[in-house]
XYZ file of C-alpha atoms in Angstrom:
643
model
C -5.848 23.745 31.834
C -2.890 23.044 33.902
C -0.300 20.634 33.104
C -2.835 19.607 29.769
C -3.255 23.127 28.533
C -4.029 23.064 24.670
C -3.976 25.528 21.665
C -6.847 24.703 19.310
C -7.127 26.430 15.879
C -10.131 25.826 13.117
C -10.557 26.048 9.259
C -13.584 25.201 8.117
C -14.477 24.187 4.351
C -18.240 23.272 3.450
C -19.671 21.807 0.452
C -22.931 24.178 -0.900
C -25.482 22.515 -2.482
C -28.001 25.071 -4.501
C -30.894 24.802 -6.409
C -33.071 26.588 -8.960
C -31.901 30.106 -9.178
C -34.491 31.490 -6.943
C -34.392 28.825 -4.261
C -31.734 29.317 -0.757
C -28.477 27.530 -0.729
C -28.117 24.514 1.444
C -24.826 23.277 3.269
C -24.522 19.482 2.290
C -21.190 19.225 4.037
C -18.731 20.452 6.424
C -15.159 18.846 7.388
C -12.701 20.724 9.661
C -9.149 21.064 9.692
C -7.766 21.906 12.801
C -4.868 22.532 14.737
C -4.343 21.288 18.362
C -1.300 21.400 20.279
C 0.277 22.858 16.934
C -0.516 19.472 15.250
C -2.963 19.374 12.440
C -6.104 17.349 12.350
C -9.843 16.494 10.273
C -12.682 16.539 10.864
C -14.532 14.232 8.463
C -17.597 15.548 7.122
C -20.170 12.597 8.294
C -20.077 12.235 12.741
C -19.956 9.208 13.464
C -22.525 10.179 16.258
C -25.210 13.361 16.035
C -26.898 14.142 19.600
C -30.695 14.731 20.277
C -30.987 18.474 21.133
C -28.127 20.562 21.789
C -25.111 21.006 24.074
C -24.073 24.187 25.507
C -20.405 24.687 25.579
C -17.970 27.515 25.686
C -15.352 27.165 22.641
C -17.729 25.499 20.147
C -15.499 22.897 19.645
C -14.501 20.661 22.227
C -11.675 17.545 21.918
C -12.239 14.858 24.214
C -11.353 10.906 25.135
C -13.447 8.322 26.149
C -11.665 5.841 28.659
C -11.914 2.365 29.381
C -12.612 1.280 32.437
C -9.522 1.579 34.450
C -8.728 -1.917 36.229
C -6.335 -2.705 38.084
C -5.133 0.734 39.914
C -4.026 1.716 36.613
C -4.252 5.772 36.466
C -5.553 7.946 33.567
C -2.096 9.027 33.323
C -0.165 5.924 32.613
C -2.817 5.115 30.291
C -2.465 8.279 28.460
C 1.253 6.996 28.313
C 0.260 3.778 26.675
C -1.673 5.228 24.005
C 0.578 7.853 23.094
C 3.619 5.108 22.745
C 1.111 2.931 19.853
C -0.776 6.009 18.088
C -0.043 8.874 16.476
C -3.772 10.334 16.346
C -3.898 10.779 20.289
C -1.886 13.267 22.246
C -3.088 15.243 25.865
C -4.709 17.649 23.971
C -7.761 15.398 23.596
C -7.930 15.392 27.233
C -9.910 18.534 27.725
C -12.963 16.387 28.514
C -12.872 12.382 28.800
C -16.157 10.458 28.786
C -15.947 6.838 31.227
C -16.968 3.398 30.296
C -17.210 2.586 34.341
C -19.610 4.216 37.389
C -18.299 6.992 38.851
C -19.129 5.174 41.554
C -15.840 2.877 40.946
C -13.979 5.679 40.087
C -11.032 5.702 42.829
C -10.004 9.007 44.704
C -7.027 9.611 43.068
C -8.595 9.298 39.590
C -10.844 12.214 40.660
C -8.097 14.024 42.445
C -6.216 13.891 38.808
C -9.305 14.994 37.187
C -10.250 18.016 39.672
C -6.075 19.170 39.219
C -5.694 19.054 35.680
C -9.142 21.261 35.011
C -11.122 18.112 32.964
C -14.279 18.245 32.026
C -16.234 15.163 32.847
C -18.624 14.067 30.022
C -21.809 12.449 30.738
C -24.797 9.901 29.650
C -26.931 11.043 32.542
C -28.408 14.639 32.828
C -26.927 14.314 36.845
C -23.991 13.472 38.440
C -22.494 13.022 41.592
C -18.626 13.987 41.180
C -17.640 17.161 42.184
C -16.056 18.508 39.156
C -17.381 19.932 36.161
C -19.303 17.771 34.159
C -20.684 17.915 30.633
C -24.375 16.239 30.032
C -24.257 14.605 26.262
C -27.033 12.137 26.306
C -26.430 8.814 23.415
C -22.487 9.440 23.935
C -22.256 5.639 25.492
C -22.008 4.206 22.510
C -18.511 5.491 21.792
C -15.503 2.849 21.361
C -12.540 4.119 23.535
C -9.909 6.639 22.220
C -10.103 10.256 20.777
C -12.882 11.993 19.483
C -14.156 15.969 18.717
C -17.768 17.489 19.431
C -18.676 20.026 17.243
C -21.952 21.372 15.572
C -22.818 19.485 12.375
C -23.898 21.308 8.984
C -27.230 21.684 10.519
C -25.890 22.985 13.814
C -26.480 20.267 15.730
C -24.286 19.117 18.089
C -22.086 16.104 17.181
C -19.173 13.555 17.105
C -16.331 13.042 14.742
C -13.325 10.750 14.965
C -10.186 12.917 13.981
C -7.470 12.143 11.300
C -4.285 12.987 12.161
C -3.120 14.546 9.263
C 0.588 13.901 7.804
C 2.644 15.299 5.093
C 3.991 13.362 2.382
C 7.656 14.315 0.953
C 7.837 11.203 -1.442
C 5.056 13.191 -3.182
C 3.742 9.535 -3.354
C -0.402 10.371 -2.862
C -2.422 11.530 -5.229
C -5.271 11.990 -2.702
C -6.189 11.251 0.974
C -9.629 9.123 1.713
C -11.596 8.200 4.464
C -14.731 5.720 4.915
C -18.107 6.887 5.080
C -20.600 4.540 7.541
C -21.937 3.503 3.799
C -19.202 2.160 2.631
C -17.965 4.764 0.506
C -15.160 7.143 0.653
C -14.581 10.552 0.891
C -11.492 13.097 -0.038
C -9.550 14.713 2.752
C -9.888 18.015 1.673
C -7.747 19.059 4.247
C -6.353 22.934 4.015
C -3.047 22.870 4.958
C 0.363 24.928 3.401
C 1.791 21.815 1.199
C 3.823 22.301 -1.662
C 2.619 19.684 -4.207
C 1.362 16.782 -2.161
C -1.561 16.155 -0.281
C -2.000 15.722 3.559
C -2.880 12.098 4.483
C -5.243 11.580 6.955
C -4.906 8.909 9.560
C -7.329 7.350 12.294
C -6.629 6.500 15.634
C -5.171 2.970 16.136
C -6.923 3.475 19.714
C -10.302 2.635 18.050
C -9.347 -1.481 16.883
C -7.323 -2.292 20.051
C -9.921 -4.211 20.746
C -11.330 -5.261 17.283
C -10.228 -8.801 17.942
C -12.408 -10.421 15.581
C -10.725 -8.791 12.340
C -7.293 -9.793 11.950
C -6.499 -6.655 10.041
C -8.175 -4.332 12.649
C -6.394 -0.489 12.716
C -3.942 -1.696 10.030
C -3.048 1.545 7.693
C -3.119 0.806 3.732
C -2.821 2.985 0.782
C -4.025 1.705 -2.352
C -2.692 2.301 -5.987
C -5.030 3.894 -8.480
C -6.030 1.761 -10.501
C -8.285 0.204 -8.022
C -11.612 1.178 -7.655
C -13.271 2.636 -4.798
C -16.726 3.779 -3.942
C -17.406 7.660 -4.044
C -13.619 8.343 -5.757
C -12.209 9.254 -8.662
C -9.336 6.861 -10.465
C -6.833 8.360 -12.753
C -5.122 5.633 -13.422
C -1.934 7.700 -14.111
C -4.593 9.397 -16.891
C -5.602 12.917 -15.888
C -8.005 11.881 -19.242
C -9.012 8.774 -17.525
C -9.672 10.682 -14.264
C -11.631 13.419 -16.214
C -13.534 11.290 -18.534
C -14.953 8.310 -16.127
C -15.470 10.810 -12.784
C -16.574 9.128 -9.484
C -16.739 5.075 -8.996
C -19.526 3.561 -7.894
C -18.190 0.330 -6.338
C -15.425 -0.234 -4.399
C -13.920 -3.879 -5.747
C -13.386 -7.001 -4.224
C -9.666 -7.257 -3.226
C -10.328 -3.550 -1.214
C -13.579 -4.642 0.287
C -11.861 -7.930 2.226
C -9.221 -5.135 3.348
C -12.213 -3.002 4.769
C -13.999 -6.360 6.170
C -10.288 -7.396 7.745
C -10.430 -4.406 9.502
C -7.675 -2.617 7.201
C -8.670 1.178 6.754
C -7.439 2.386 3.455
C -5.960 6.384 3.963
C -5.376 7.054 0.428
C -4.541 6.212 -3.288
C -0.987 5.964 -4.709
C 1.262 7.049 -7.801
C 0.814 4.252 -10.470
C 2.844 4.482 -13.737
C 0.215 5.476 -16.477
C -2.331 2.465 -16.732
C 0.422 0.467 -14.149
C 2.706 0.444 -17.134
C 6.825 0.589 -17.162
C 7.586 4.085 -17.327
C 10.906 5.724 -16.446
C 10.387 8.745 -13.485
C 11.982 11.471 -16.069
C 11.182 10.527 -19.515
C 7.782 9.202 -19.242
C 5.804 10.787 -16.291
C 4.078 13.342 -18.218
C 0.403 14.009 -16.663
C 1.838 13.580 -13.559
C 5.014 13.185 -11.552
C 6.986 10.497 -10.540
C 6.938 10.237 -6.842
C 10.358 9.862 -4.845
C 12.111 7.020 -3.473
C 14.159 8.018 0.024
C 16.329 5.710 0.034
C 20.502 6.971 -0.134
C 20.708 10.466 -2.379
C 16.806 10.656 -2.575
C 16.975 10.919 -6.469
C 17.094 7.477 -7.164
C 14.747 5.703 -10.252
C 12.076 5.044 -7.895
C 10.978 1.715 -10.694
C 6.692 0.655 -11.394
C 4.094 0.268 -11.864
C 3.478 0.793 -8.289
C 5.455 3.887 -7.958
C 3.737 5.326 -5.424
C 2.819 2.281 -3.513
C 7.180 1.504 -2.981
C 7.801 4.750 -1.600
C 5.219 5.869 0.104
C 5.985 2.574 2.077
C 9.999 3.194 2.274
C 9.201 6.804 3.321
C 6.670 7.100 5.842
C 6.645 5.642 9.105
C 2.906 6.013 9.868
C 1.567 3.943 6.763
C 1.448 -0.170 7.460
C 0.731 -1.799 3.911
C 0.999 -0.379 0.425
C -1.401 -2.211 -2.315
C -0.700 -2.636 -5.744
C -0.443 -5.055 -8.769
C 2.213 -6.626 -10.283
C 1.886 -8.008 -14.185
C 6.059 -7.809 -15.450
C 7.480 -6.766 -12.255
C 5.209 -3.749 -10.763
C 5.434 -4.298 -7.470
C 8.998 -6.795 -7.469
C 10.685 -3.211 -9.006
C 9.392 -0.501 -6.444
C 9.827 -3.065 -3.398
C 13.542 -4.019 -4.580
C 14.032 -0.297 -4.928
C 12.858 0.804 -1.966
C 14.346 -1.557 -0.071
C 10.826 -3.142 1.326
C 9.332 -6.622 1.702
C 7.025 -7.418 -1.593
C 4.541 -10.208 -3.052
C 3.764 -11.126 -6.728
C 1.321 -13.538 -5.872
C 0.522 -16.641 -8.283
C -2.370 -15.168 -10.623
C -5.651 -15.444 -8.846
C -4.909 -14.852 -5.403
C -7.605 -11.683 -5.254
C -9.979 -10.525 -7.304
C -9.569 -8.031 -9.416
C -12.743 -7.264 -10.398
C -13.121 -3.255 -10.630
C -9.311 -2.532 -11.105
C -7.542 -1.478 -14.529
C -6.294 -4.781 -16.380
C -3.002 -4.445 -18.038
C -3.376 -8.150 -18.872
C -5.762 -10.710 -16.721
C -4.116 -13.826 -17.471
C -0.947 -12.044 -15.732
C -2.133 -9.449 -13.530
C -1.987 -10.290 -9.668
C -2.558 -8.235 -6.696
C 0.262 -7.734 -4.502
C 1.433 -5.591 -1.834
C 4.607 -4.234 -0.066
C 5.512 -3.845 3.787
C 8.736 -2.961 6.350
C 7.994 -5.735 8.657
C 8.418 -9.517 7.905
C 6.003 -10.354 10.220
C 3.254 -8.148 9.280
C 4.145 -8.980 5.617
C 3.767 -12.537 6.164
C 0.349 -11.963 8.172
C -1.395 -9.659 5.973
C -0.972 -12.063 2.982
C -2.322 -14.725 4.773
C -5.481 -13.122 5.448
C -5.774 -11.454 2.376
C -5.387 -14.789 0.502
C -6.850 -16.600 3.024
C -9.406 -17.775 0.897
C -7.141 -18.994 -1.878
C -3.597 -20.671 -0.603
C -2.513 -23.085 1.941
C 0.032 -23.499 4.634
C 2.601 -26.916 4.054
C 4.373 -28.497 6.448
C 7.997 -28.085 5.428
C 9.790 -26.096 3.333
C 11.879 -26.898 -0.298
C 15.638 -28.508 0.558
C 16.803 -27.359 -3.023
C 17.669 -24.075 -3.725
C 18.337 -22.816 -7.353
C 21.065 -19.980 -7.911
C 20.286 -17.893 -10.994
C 23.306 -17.148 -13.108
C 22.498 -13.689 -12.639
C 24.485 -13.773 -9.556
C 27.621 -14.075 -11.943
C 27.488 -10.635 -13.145
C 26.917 -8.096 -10.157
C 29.577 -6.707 -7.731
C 31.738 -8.018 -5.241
C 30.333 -6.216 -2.446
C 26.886 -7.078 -3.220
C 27.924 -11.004 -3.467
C 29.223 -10.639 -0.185
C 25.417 -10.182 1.105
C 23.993 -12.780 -1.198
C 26.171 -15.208 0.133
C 25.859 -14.128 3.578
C 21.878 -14.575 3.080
C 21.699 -18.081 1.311
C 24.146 -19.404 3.929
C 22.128 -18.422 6.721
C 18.933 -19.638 4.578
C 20.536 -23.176 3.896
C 21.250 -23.761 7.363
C 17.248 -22.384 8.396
C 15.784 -24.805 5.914
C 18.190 -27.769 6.740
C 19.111 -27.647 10.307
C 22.787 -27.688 8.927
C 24.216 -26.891 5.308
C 24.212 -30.544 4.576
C 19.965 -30.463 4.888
C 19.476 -28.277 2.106
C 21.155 -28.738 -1.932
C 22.311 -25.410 -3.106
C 22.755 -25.519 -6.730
C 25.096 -22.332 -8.346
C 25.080 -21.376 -11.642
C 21.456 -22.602 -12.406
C 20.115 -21.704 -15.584
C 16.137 -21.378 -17.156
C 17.673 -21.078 -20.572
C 19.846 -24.478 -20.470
C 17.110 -26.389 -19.045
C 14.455 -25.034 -21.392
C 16.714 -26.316 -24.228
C 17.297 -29.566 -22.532
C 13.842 -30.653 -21.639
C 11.051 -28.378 -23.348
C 11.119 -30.278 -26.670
C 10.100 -26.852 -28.329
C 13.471 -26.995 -30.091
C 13.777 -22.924 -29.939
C 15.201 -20.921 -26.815
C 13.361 -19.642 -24.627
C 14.808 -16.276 -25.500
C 13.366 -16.430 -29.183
C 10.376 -18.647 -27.545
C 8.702 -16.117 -25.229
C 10.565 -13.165 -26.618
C 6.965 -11.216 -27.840
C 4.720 -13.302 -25.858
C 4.787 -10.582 -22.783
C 4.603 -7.320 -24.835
C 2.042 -8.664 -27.414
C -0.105 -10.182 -23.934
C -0.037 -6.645 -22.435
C -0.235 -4.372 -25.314
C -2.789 -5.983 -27.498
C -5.194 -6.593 -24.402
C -4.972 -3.030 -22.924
C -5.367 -1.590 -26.040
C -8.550 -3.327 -27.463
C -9.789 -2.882 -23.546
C -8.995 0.318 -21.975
C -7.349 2.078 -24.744
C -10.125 1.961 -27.307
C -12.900 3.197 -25.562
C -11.002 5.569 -23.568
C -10.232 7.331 -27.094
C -13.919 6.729 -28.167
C -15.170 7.953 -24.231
C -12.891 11.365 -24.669
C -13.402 11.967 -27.775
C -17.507 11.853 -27.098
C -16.865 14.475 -24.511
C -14.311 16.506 -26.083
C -15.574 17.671 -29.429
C -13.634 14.475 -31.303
C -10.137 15.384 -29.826
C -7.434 12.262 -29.017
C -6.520 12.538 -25.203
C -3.132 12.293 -24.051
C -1.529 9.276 -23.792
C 2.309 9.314 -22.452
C 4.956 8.449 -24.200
C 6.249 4.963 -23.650
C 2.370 3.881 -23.486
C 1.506 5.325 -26.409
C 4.071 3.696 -28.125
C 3.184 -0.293 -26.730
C -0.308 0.765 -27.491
C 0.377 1.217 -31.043
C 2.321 -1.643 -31.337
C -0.536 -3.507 -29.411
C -2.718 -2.229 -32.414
C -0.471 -3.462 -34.819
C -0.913 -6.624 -33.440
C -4.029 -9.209 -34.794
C -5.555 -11.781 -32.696
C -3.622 -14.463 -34.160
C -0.460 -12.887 -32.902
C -1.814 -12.230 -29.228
C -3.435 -16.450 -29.618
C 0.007 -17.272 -30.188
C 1.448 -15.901 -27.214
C -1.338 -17.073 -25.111
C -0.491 -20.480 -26.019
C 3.650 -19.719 -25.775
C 2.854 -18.762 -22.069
C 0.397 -21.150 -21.487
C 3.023 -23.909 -22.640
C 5.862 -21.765 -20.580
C 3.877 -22.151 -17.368
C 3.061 -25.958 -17.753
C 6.836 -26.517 -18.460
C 7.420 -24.670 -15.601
C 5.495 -26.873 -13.528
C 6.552 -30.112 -14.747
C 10.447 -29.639 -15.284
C 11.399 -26.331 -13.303
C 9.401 -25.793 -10.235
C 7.863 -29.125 -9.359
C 4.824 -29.224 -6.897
C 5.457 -30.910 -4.118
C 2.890 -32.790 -1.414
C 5.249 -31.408 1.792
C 6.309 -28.489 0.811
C 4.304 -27.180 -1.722
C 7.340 -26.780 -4.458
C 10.270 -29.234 -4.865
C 12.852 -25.803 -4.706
C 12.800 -22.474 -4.287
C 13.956 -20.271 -7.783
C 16.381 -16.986 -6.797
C 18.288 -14.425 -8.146
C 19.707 -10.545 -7.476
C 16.381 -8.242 -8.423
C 18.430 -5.495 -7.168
C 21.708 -5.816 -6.597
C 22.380 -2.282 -5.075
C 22.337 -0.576 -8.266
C 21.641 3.039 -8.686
C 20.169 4.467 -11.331
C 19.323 8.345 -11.179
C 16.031 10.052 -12.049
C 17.875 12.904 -13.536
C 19.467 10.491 -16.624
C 17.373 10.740 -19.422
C 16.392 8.172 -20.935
C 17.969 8.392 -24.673
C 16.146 7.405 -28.377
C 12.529 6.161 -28.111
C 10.531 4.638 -26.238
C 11.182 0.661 -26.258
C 8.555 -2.233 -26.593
C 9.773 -4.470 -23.427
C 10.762 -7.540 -25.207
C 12.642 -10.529 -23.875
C 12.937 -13.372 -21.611
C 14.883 -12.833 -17.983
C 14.899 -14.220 -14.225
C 11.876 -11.439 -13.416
C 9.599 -12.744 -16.397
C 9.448 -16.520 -15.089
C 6.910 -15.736 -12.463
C 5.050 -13.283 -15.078
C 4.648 -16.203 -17.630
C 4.387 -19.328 -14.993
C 1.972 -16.910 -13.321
C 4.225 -17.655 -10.169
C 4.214 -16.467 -6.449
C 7.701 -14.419 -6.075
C 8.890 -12.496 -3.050
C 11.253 -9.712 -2.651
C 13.650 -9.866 0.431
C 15.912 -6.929 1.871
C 18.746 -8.483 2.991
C 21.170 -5.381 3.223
C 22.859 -2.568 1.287
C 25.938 -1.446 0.093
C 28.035 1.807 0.030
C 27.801 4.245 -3.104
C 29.347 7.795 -3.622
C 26.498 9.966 -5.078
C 27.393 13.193 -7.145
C 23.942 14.555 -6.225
C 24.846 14.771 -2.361
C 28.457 14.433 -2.195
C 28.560 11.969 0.359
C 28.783 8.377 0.784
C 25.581 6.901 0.546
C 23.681 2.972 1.253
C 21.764 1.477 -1.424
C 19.424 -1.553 -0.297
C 20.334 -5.176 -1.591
C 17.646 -7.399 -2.748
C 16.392 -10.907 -3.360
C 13.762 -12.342 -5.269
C 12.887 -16.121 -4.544
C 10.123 -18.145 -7.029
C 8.483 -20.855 -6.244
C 5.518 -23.505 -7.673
C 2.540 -22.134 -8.682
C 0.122 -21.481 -5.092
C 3.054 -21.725 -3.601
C 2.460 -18.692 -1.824
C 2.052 -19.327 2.102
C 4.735 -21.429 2.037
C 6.475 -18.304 0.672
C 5.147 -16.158 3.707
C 5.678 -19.147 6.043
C 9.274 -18.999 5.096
C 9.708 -15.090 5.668
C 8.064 -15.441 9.314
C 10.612 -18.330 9.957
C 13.379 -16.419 9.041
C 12.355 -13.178 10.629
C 11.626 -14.998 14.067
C 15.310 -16.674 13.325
C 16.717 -12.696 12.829
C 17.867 -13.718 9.463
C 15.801 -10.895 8.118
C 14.267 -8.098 9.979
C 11.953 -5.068 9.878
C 13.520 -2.477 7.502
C 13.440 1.819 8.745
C 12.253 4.285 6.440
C 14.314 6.731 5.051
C 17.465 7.341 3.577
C 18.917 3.607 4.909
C 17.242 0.506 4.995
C 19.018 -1.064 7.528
């Protein structure tokens, strides 16, 4: 086909639907995968268009584009050019055939000269045409949006059209499965047949398709979604292949993912999550199924959870926008520290979340993780559009956790490189903005909380008992009662380090877990009126921060040694958990390490987490935009490095 000449291959899988024994089998289903211009595609199983009667064509398959209307002079080719630079799904192979959203009558000479060169077929709404090159009648084909499509026969033989996923391999092995949306709502699995060694291919739509989608703020954005959140037509495991096998298909999809899908988000697939979003360590806990891998320096580093897969599926591949998950005692501030990405605890009650696994509602909050500052600071604010506020200025104190006493020199030298930079943005000039070093939760608990007990001893059970009891008496029990029903009385497995806070959640009566609820309920109203003060301006009188990863490495081949531990305590991460407080994780650089695993020098990303008042959360966003459009802190590469 000239200089456009394509190589299309086909697999085909179909889903057979039978009756009584006597009666003919029936194909439900069929979905495609296919290989053009040696890179692999799918075909879902539902068109998104089925044509009356049917079309005569030579292959049986046939790619094809529809155009815009070309203003300007601009040619077909430049705009092939443009399309190929923002998407991944399109490529010249799809230009076999192209459909117009103009008159031929308007189309120039040298558009048809093009055409007639590179052998395209024209495609048609009308049965005649005048051009003088093939042409291709396909009545009802209008309706198409511009960018890349296939016609192929249906299940029924009909002629049709499907959008294509580009389908991508996934070497973080963060996936457990590939989805796409049906026109109902619902999803379907990419049951894509490719040669894969333990992951699944991840199917992607064309970003062509919401160029134009300006009405949803989210339109063509790319999100995976950890499993533990529901979704119409799929299967959660929850980290639980007894979970997975014992609750089957959802029928909802919940609220937080259905303002994604009315944003205009589309959400390719669901992610790694540490057994019922748990803390689990990648080689002494992931038992049903494995830890996925972060990229970043030596590629064996602890890749932290609960949102495991959500941290480096993000870090690792380039064609993925926005990875969801949840964060209760640091499950999406860990993975996004470790990987090097942008991340949001929000304050509890930022999104629903209705249909998702609870670890504990009166701490669980939906977050989410990104490379860009930008996009990170948009997304939120649509997301939690409904719920937060913009201010007008930002905090001009800034509190220094005494955890910056302890970590290396080299690391300090980024820290202090960073709060410089973010004195002078929130100031003007260093004198604008009160920097206080060597703050401390613990010494102004004692001095102003009256409780006359540190907060160590204070809140030292209140987040294990919150967690353990809840999930226990709320998943755990009827999961064991569910299983057993279906499994002639057997126990399912449970792994390790959540077995053992289960138990101890068991041990614990509802006195002990109405204790705690009233320990963090008085934590977070201390919190509000002696820590992190609201403020009418700025939403919160100062901004809380300390290292959350201070370019520490800590290898997935160390095993973990004695038992597993109930995670009791009080530290810098748990006064967001407790104060139910918006915190964001920052990558602000890395540092050199010498691995033993690859025998070469390797980066590790630097991190910073900074709290703030409770809602505080655009202001939070608002201050990540400001500093990205400042260069303070920019867009981060997947990959080995960060930066």
């Amino acid at each position: 086909m000239g200089a456009w000449k394509t190589v299309l291959r086909i697999w085909t899988t179909a889903s057979v639907v039978c009756g009584s024994a006597f009666s003919k089998a029936f194909v439900a289903s069929v979905s495609r995968t296919i290989i053009l211009d040696e890179a692999p595609y799918y075909l879902p199983a539902e068109p998104v268009l089925v044509l009356p009667g049917l079309v005569s064509f030579d292959t049986g398959i046939l790619p094809f584009t529809v155009l815009p209307s070309l203003g300007g002079g601009k040619s077909i080719q430049a705009l092939s050019d443009d399309w190929t630079a923002v998407d991944d799904v399109f490529s010249n192979g799809f230009m076999q055939a192209v459909m117009f959203q103009q008159p031929f009558s308007t189309l120039s000479q040298s558009t048809i000269g093009f055409l007639r060169d590179q052998a395209v077929t024209v495609l048609t709404n009308n049965a005649s045409s005048s051009l003088s090159i093939p042409t291709l009648h396909l009545p009802g084909i209008d309706s198409l949006a511009p960018g890349p499509y296939v016609l192929a026969p249906d299940q029924t033989g009909k002629s049709a059209v499907y959008t294509s996923l580009r389908l991508h391999f996934d070497p973080s092995q963060s996936f457990y499965k590939s989805t796409t949306q049906k026109s109902d709502g619902s999803f379907d699995v990419v049951s894509a047949s490719l040669d894969t060694d333990s992951s699944p291919y991840i199917g992607v739509p064309s970003r062509i398709y919401d160029l134009d989608a300006k009405e949803k703020p989210l339109a063509g954005l790319r999100v995976s979604v950890k499993d533990i959140y529901f979704l119409k037509g799929i299967a959660a495991s929850a980290g639980n292949r007894a979970f997975y096998a014992t609750y089957g298909v959802r029928n909802v999809t919940g609220p937080a993912v259905s303002r994604l899908l009315d944003l205009g988000a589309h959400v390719v697939g669901t992610t790694k999550t540490v057994q019922f979003a748990n803390g689990d360590r990648a080689t002494g806990d992931w038992v049903d199924y494995h830890a996925s891998f972060c990229p970043r320096a030596d590629g064996n580093r602890e890749p932290s959870g609960s949102s495991t897969g959500a941290g480096t599926s993000i870090s690792t591949l380039d064609w993925l926008d926005i990875s969801i998950g949840t964060d209760t005692g640091g499950s999406i501030r860990g993975p996004a520290s470790a990987n090097g990405v942008y991340g949001i605890r929000p304050s509890v009650g930022a999104i629903s979340l209705d249909d998702v696994v609870p670890l504990s509602p009166v701490m669980d909050t939906g977050g989410y993780m990104s490379r860009s500052p930008k996009l990170f600071s948009k997304f939120g604010k649509e997301w939690y559009a409904e719920t937060f506020q913009s201010y007008p200025s930002f905090p001009k104190t800034l509190l220094m956790s005494t955890d910056f006493d302890v970590i290396s020199s080299a690391a300090m030298d980024v820290y202090n490189d960073f709060v410089n930079k973010l004195q002078g943005s929130l100031g003007g000039n260093t004198s604008g903005v009160n920097v206080t070093r060597e703050f401390s939760i613990s010494a102004l608990w004692n001095q102003t909380s009256g409780v006359g007990m540190p907060v160590q001893s204070f809140a030292n059970a209140t987040y294990p008992t919150l967690i353990a009891f809840y999930q226990w008496n709320n998943v755990g029990v009827p999961l064991f009662k569910d299983y057993a029903a279906l499994n002639g009385g057997r126990n399912p497995h449970i792994n390790p380090q959540v077995k053992f806070r289960w138990e101890f959640g068991e041990s614990q009566g509802i006195e002990d877990y109405n204790r705690e609820l009233e320990r963090r309920e008085t934590y977070e109203n201390w919190t509000m009126s002696n820590f992190l003060l609201p403020d009418a301006e700025s939403c919160s009188e100062s901004i809380y921060m300390y290292p959350i990863n201070a370019g520490t490495y800590s290898s997935r081949e160390d095993y973990t040694s004695g038992n597993p531990a109930i995670p009791f305590g009080f530290s810098s991460s748990r006064a967001s958990n407790l104060g139910r407080l918006p915190e964001v994780v920052i990558p602000i650089g890395q540092i050199p390490f010498n691995s033993t695993i690859s025998g070469i020098e390797e980066q590790l990303p630097v991190s910073i987490s900074l709290v703030a008042s409770r809602n505080c959360d655009f202001m939070l966003l608002d201050l990540v935009d400001k500093l990205a459009d400042e260069g303070i802190v920019r867009e981060v590469k997947t990959g080995r490095t960060a930066f």
